[in-house]
Short mmCIF file of C-alpha atoms and ligand atoms in Angstrom, two decimals:
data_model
loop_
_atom_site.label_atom_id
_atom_site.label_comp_id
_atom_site.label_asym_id
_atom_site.label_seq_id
_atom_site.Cartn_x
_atom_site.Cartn_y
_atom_site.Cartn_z
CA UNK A 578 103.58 106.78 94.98
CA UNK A 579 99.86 107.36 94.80
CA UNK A 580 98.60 110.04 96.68
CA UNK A 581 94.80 108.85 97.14
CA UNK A 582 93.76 105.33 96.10
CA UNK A 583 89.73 104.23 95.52
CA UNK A 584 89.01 100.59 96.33
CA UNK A 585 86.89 99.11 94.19
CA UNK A 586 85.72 96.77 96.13
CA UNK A 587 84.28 95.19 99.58
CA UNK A 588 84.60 92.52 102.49
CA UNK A 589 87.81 91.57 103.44
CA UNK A 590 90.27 92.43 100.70
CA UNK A 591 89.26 96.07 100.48
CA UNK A 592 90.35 95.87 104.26
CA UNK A 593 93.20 94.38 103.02
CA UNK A 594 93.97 96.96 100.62
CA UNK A 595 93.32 99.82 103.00
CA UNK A 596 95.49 98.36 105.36
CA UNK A 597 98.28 98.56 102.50
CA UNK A 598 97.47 102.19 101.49
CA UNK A 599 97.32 103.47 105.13
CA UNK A 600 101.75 101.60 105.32
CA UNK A 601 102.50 103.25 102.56
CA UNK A 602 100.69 106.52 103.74
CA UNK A 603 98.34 106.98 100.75
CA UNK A 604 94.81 108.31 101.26
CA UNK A 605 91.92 105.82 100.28
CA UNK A 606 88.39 106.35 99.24
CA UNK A 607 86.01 102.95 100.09
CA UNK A 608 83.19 102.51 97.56
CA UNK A 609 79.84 101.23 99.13
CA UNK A 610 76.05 99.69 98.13
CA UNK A 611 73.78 100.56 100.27
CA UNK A 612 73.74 96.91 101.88
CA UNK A 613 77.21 97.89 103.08
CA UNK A 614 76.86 100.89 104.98
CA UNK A 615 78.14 99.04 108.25
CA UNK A 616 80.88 97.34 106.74
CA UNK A 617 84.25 97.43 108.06
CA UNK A 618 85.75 99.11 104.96
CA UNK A 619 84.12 101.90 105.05
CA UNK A 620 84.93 102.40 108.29
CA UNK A 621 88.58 102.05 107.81
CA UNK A 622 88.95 103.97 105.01
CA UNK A 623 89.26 108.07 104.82
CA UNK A 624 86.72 108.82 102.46
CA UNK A 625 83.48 106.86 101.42
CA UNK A 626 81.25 107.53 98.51
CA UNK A 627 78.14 105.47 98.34
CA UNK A 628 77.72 104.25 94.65
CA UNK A 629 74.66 102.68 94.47
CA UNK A 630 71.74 99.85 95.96
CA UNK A 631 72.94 96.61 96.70
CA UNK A 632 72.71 94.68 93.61
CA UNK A 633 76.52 94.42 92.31
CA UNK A 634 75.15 95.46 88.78
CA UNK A 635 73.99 98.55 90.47
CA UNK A 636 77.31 99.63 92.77
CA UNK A 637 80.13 97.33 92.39
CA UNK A 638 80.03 96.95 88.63
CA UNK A 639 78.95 99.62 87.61
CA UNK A 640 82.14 101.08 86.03
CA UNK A 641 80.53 105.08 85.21
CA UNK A 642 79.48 105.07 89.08
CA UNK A 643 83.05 104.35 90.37
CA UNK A 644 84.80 106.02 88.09
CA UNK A 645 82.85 109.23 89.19
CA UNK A 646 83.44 108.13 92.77
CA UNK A 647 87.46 108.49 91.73
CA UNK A 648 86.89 111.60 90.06
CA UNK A 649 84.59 113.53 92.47
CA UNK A 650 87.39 112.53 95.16
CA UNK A 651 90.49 112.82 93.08
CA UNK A 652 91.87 109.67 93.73
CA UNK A 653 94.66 109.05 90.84
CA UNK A 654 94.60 105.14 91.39
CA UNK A 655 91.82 102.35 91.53
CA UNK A 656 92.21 99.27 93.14
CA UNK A 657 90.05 96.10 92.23
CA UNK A 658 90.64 94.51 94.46
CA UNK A 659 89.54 90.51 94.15
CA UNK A 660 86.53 89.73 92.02
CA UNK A 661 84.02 92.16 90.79
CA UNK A 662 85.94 94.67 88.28
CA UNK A 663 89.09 92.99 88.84
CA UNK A 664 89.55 91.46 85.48
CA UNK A 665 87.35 93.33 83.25
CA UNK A 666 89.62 94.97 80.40
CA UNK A 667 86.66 97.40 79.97
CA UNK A 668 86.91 98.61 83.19
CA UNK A 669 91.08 98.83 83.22
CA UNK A 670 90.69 100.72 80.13
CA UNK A 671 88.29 103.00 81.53
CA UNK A 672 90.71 103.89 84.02
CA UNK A 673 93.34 104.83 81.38
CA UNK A 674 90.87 106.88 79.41
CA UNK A 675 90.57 108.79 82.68
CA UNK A 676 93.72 109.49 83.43
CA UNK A 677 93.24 106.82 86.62
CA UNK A 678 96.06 104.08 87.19
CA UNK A 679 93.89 100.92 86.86
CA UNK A 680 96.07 99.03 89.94
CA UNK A 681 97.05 95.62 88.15
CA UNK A 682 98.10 94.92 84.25
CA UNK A 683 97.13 95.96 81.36
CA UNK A 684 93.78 95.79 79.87
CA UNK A 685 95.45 94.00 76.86
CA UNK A 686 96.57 91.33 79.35
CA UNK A 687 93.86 90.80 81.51
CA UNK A 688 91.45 90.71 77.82
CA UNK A 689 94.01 88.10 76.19
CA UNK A 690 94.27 86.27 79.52
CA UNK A 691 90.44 86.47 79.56
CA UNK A 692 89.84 84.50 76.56
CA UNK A 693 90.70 81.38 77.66
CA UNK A 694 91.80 80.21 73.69
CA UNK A 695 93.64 83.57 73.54
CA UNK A 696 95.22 82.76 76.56
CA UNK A 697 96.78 79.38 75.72
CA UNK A 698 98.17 80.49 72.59
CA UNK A 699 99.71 83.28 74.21
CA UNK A 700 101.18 80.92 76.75
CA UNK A 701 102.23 77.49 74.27
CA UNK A 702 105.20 80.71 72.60
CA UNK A 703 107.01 79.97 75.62
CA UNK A 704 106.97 76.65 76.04
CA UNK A 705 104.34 76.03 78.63
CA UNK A 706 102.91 72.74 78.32
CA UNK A 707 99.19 72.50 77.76
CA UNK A 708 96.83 70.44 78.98
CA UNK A 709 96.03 67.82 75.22
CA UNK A 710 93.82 68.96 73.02
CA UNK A 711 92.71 69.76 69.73
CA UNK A 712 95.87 71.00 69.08
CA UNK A 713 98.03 68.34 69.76
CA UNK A 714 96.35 65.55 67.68
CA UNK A 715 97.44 64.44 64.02
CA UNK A 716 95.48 67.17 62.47
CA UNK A 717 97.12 70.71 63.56
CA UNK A 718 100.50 71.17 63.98
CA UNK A 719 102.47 71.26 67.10
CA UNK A 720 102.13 75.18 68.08
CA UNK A 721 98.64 75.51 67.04
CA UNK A 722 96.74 76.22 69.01
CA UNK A 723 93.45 74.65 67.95
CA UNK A 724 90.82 77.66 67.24
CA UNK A 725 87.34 77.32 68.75
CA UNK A 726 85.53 74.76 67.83
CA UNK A 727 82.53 75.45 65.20
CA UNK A 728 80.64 72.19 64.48
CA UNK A 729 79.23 69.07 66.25
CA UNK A 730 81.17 67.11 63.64
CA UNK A 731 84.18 69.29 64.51
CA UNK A 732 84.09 68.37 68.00
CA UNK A 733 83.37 64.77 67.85
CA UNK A 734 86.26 64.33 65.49
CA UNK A 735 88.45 65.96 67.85
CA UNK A 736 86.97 64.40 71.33
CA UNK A 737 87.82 60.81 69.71
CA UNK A 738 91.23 62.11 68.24
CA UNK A 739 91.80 63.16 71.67
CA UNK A 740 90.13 60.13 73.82
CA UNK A 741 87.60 60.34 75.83
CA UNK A 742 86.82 61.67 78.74
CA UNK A 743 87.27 65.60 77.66
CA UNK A 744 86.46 68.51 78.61
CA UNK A 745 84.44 71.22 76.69
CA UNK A 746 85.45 74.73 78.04
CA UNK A 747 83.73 77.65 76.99
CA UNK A 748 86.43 80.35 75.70
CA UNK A 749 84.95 83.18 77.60
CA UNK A 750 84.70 80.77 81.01
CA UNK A 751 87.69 80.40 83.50
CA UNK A 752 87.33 79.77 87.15
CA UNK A 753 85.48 76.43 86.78
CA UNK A 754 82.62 78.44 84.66
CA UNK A 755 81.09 77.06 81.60
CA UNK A 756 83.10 73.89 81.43
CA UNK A 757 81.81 70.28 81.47
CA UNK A 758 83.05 66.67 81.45
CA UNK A 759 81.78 63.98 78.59
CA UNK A 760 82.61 60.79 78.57
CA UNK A 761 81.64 59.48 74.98
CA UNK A 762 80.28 60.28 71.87
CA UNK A 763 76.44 60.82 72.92
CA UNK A 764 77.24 63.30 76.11
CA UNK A 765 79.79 64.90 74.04
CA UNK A 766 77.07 66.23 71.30
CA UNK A 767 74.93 67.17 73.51
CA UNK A 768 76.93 68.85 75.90
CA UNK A 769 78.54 70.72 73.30
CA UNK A 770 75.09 72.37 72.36
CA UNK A 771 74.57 72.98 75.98
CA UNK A 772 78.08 74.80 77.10
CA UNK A 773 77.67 77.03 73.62
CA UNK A 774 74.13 77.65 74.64
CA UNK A 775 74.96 78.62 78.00
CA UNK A 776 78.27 80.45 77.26
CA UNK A 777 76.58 82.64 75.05
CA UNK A 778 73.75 83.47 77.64
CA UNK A 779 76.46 83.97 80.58
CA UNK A 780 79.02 85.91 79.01
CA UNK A 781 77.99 86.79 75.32
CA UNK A 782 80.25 84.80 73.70
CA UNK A 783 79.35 81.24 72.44
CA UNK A 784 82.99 79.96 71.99
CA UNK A 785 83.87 76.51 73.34
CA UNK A 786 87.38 74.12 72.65
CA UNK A 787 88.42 70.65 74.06
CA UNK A 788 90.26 69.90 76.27
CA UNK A 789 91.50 66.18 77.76
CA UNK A 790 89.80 65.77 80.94
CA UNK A 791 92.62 65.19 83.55
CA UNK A 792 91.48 63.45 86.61
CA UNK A 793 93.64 63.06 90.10
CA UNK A 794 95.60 65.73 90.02
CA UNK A 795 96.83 68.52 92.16
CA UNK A 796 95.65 72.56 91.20
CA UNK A 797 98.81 74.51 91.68
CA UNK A 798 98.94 78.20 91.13
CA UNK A 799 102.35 79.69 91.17
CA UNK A 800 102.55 83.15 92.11
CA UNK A 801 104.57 86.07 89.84
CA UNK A 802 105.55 89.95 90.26
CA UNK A 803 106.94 91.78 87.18
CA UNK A 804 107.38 95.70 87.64
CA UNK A 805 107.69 98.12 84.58
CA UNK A 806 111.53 98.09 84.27
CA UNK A 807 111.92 94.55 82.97
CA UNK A 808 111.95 93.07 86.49
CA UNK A 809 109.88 89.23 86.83
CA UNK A 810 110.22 87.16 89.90
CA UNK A 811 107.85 84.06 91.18
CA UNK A 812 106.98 83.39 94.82
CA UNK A 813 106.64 80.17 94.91
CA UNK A 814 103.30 78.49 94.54
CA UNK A 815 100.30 77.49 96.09
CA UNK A 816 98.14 74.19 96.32
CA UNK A 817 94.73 74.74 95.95
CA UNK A 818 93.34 71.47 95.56
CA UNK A 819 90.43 71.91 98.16
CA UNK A 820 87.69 73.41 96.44
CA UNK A 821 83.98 72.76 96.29
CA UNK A 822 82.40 73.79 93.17
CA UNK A 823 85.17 75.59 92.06
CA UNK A 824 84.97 77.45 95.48
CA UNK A 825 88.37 77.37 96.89
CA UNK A 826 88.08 76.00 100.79
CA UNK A 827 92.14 75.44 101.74
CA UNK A 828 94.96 76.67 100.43
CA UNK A 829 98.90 75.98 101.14
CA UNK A 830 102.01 76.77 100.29
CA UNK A 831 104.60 75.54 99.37
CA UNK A 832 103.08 72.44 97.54
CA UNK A 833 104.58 68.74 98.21
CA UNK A 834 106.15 68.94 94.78
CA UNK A 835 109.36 67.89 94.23
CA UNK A 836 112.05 70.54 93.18
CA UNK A 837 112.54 69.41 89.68
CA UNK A 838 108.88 69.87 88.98
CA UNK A 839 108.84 73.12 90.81
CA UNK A 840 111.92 74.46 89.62
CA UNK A 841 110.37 73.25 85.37
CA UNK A 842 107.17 75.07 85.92
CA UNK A 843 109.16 78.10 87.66
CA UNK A 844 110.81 78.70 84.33
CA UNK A 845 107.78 77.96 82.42
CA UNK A 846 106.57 80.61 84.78
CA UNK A 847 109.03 83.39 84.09
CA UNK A 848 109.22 82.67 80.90
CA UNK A 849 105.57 82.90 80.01
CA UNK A 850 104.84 86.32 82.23
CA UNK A 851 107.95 87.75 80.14
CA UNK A 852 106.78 87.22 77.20
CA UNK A 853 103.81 88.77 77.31
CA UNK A 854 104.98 91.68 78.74
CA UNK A 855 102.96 91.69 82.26
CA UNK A 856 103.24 93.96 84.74
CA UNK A 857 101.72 93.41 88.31
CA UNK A 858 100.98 90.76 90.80
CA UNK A 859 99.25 87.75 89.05
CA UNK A 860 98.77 84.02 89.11
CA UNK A 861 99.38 80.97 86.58
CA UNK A 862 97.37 77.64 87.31
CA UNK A 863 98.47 74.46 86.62
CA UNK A 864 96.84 70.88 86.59
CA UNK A 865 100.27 68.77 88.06
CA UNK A 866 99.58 64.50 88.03
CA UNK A 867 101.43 62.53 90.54
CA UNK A 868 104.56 61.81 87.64
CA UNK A 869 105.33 64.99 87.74
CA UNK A 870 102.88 66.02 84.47
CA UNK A 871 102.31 69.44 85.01
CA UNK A 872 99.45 71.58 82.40
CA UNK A 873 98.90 75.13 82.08
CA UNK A 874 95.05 76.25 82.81
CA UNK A 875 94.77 79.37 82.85
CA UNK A 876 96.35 82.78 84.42
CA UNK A 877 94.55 85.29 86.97
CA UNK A 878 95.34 88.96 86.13
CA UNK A 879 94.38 89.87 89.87
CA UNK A 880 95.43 89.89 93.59
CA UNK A 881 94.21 86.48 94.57
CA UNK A 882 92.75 86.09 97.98
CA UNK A 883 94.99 83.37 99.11
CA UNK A 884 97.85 85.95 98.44
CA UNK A 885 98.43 85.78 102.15
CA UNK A 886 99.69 82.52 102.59
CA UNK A 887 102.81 83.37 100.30
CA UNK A 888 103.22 86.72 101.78
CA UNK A 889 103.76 84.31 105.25
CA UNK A 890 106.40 82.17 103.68
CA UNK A 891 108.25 85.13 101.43
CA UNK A 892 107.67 87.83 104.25
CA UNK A 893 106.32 90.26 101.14
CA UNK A 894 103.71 92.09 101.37
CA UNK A 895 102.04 91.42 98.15
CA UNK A 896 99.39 94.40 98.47
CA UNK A 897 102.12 96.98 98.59
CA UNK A 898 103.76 95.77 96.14
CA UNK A 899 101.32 95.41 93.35
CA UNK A 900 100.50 99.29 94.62
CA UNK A 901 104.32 100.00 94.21
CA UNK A 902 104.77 98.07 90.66
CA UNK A 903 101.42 99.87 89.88
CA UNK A 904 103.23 103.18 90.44
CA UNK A 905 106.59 102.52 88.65
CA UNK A 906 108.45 101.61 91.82
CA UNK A 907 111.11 98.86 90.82
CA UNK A 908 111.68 95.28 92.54
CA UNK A 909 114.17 96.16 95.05
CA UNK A 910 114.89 92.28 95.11
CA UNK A 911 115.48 89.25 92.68
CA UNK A 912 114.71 85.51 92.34
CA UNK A 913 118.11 84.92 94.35
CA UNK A 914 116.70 87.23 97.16
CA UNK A 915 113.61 85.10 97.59
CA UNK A 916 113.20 82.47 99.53
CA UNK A 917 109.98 80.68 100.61
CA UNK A 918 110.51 79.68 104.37
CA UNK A 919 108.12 77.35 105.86
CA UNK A 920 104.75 76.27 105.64
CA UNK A 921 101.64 78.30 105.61
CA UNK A 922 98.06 77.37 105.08
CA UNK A 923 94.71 79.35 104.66
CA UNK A 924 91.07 78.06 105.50
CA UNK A 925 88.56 80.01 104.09
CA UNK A 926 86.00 80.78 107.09
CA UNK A 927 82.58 81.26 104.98
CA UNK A 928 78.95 81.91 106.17
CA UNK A 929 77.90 78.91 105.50
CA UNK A 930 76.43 75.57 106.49
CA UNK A 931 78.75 72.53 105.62
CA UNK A 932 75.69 70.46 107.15
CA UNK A 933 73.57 71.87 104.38
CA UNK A 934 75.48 71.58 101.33
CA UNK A 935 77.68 74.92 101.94
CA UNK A 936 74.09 76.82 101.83
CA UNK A 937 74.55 80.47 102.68
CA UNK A 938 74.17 81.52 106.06
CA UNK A 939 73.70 85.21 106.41
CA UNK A 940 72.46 86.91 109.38
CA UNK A 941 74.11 89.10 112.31
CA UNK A 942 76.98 87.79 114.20
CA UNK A 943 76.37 87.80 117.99
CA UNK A 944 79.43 86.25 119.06
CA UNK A 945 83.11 87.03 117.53
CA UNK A 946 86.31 86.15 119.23
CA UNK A 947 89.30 85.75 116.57
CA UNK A 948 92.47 83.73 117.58
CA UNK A 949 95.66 84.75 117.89
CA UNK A 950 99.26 83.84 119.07
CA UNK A 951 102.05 82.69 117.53
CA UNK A 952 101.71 81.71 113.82
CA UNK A 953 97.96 82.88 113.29
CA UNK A 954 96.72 85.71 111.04
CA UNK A 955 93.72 86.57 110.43
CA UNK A 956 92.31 88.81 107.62
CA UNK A 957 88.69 89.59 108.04
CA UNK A 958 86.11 92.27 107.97
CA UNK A 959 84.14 91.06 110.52
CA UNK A 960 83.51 92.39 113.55
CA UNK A 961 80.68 91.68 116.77
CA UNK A 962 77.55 92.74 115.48
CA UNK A 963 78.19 92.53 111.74
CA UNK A 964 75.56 91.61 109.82
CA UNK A 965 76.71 89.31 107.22
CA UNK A 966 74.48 89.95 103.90
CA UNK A 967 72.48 87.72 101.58
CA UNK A 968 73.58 89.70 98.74
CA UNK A 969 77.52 89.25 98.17
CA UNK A 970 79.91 86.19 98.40
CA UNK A 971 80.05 84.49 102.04
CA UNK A 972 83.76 84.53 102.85
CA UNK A 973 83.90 86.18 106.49
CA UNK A 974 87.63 85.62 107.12
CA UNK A 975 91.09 83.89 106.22
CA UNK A 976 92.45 82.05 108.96
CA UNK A 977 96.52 81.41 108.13
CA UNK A 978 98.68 79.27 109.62
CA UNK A 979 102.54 79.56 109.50
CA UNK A 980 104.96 76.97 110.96
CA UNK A 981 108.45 75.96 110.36
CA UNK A 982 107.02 72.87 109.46
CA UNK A 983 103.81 71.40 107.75
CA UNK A 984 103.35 70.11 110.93
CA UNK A 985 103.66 72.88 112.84
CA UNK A 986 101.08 74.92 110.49
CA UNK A 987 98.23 71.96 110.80
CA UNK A 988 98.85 71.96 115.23
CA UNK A 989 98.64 75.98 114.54
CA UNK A 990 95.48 75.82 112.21
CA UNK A 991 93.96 73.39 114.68
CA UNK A 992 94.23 75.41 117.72
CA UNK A 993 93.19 78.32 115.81
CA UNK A 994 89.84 76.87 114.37
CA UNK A 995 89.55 75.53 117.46
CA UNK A 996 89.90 79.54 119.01
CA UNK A 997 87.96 80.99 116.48
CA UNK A 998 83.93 81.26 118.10
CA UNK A 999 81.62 82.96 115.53
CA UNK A 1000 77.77 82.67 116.65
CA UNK A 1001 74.99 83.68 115.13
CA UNK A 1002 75.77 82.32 111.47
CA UNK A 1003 77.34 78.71 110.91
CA UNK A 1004 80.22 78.68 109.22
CA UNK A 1005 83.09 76.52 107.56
CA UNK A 1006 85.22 76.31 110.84
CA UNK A 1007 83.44 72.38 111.63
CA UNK A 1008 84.63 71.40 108.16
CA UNK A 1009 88.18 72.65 108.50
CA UNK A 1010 88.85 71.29 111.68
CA UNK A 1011 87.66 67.46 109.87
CA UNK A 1012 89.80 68.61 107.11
CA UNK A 1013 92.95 69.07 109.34
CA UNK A 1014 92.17 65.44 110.80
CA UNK A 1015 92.02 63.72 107.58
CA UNK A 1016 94.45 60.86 107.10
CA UNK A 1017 95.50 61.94 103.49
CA UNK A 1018 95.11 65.84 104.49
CA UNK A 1019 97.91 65.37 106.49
CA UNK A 1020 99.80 62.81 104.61
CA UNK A 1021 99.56 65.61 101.88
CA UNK A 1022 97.58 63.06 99.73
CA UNK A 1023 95.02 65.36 98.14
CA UNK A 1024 93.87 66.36 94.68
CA UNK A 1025 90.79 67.87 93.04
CA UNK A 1026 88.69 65.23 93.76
CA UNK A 1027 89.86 65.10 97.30
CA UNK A 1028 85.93 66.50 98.71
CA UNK A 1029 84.30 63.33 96.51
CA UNK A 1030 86.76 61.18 97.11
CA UNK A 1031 87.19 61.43 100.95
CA UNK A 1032 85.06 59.77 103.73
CA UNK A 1033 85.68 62.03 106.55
CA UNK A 1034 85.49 65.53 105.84
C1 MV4 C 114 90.33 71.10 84.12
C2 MV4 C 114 90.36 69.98 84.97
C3 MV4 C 114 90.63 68.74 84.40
N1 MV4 C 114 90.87 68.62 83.07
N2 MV4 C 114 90.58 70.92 82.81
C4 MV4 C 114 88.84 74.26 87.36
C5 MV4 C 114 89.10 75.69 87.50
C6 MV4 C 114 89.65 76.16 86.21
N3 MV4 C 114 90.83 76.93 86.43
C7 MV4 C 114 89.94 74.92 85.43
N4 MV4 C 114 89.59 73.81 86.26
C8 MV4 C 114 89.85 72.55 85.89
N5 MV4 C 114 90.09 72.33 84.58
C9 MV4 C 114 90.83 69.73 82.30
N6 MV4 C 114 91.07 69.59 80.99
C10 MV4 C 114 90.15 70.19 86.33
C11 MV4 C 114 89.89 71.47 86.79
C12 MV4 C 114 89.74 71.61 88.21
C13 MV4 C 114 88.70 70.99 88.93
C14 MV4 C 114 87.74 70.19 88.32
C15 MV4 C 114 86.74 69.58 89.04
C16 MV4 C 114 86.70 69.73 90.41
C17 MV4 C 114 87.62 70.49 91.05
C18 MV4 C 114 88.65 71.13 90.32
C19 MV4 C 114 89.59 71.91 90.97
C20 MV4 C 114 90.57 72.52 90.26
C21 MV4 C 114 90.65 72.37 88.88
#
């Protein structure tokens, strides 16, 4: 194992990583902007190294300052974390060129998986099902892939090969970036111009392809471990069909699938992660239609944040794990030995306003009681008299909810939204507790659209 581990990172997973590092009795080094001097994982960790003001460009991204922060405190691991550096292959290779374990898979991984086109192709060898496009029509061939698409003419052939409504998905995108619906010819042309446009702006890379635009269905992420001795397992998978603006609000696991859809994209799963040789903690998403239809998205090469809800159900703790796997620890377990056992969900508890469109709510929090009891966790770095800042994303906690039943997990997540007082910024809690009331909430009746689509959240 790792003697001394630097967290890239902030908020509440770098507490979350600390709080693996300090089980497994590995020394960690928090990174901090200047806007986080006060935060709780600096406080938690055993060494700190400011790297910079508070713009993420400045400190968080900035790969030369954190690799020097790992080398002035000899720490031989990084950790991403969630977001920031977490799946940049620059950064993993960085790592390697210093003689740093980069703490997730390899930078040829996280690049392929990064290109979304890349990506797909990598995935279709093993027989995952994507969602129709360009390469399924008369005009390619079943296993290929269709490359990016070049021309105007090139994509409205394809959109009407396809039938409309599609979706035009920048290459370089993922995470519900750079992709837009069009519904016929005219939208198509010029949304094409536009998603190019702006992919090239937002991440250097004009590439865009076309996808079928599949409406009313469920986002389900299943969750996979591999370790460097030819080990794979899944953990089950997640429904993350709450999100606003590709922000995810609830999470839950497992999903209301039936077993012979779960058990299909399990081996799609395992299959897929094989192949290309992957080596960590990581995520596949899938579009799944009420028949059963399921469609490969796209795969995260990182430690999600709604890891925690499948750590609940599996009792594994995912952090240490990934750490182990990271430092050539074998699975001590297999697919037989893992079994998902009951129901947990997650509500994101943001700094923000639900009343105002989700708008940011930063400011200090003069109130903070967290709930508790039977069922509850709660992973947060908040703490009375934080002051929440303007400058970084708003989540302030994870409130999951375990129960034997999905019943049992809503009456938990109830009373603990319902326990949970934060004062001095609004947050998400009002809109969670009118999500747990929802008719087709808890009838299980919810897909992407769910937040357009529903009258009473
Ligand atoms: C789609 C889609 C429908 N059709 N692609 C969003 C996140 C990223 N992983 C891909 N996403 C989607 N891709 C096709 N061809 C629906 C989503 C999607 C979504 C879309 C609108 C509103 C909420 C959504 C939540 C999850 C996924």
């Amino acid at each position: 194992m790792f003697k001394k581990v630097l967290i890239a990172n902030r908020g509440e997973i770098a507490v979350r990583v600390i709080r693996a590092c300090r089980e497994l009795g590995v020394r960690t080094v928090a990174v901090y902007s200047e806007a986080d001097r006060d935060s709780l994982h600096v406080q938690l960790a055993d060494e700190q190294v400011c790297i910079g003001p508070h713009q993420p460009a400045r400190s968080y991204l900035n790969i030369p300052a954190v690799i020097s922060a790992a080398e002035v405190t000899n720490a031989d691991a990084i950790h991403p974390g969630a977001g920031f550096l977490a799946e940049n292959a620059q950064f993993a290779e960085a790592c390697e060129d210093c003689r740093i374990t980069f703490v997730g898979p390899s930078a040829e991984n996280i690049r392929t998986m990064g290109d979304k086109v890349d990506a797909r192709k990598a995935v279709v060898k093993s027989g995952v099902p994507l969602v129709p496009s360009s390469s399924s029509t008369r005009r390619r061939s079943r296993r290929n892939v269709q490359e990016v698409i070049e021309t105007e003419e090139e994509a409205l052939a394809i959109a009407r090969d396809i039938g409309y409504p599609v979706m035009i998905k920048a290459a370089a995108g993922g995470g519900g970036r750079g992709m837009r619906a069009a519904h016929n010819d005219v939208s198509l042309v010029a949304l094409f111009r536009t998603t190019r446009a702006e992919a090239e702006a937002a991440f250097g890379k004009p590439d865009v392809y076309i996808e079928k635009l599949i409406q009313h269905a469920k986002h389900i992420e299943f969750q996979v471990l591999a370790d460097h001795h030819g080990n794979v397992v899944h953990l089950g998978e997640r429904d993350c069909s709450i999100q606003r603006k590709h922000q995810k609000l609830v999470e839950e696991t497992p999903s209301l699938l039936d077993d012979k859809c779960r058990d299909e994209m399990a081996r799609h799963v395992i299959r897929a992660t094989r192949s290309i040789g992957y080596r960590s903690v990581g995520t596949i998403e899938f579009l799944v239609e009420d028949d059963g239809s399921h469609y490969f998205l796209e795969m995260n090469t990182r430690i999600q944040v709604e890891h925690t809800i499948t750590e609940m159900v599996t009792g594994l703790d995912l952090v240490k794990w990934q750490l182990r796997v990271a430092a050539g620890d074998e699975l001590e377990f297999d697919q037989r030995d893992i079994r998902g056992r009951g129901h947990a969900i997650e509500c994101r508890v943001n700094a923000e306003d639900p009343a105002q469109g989700f708008a940011p709510s930063p400011g200090t929090l003069t109130q903070y009681r967290v709930p508790g009891g039977p069922g509850i966790r709660v992973d947060s770095h908040a703490y009375l008299g934080y002051a929440v800042s303007p400058f970084y994303d708003s989540l302030l906690g994870k409130l999951c909810a375990y129960g034997d039943t999905r019943d049992e997990a809503i009456a938990r997540m109830r009373r603990g939204l319902d326990e949970y007082v934060v004062e001095g910024v609004h947050t998400t809690i009002p809109f969670h507790r009118r999500v747990m009331d929802d008719p087709a909430f808890v009838a299980g009746n919810v897909h992407t659209d769910f937040l357009e689509t529903s009258a009473s959240v």
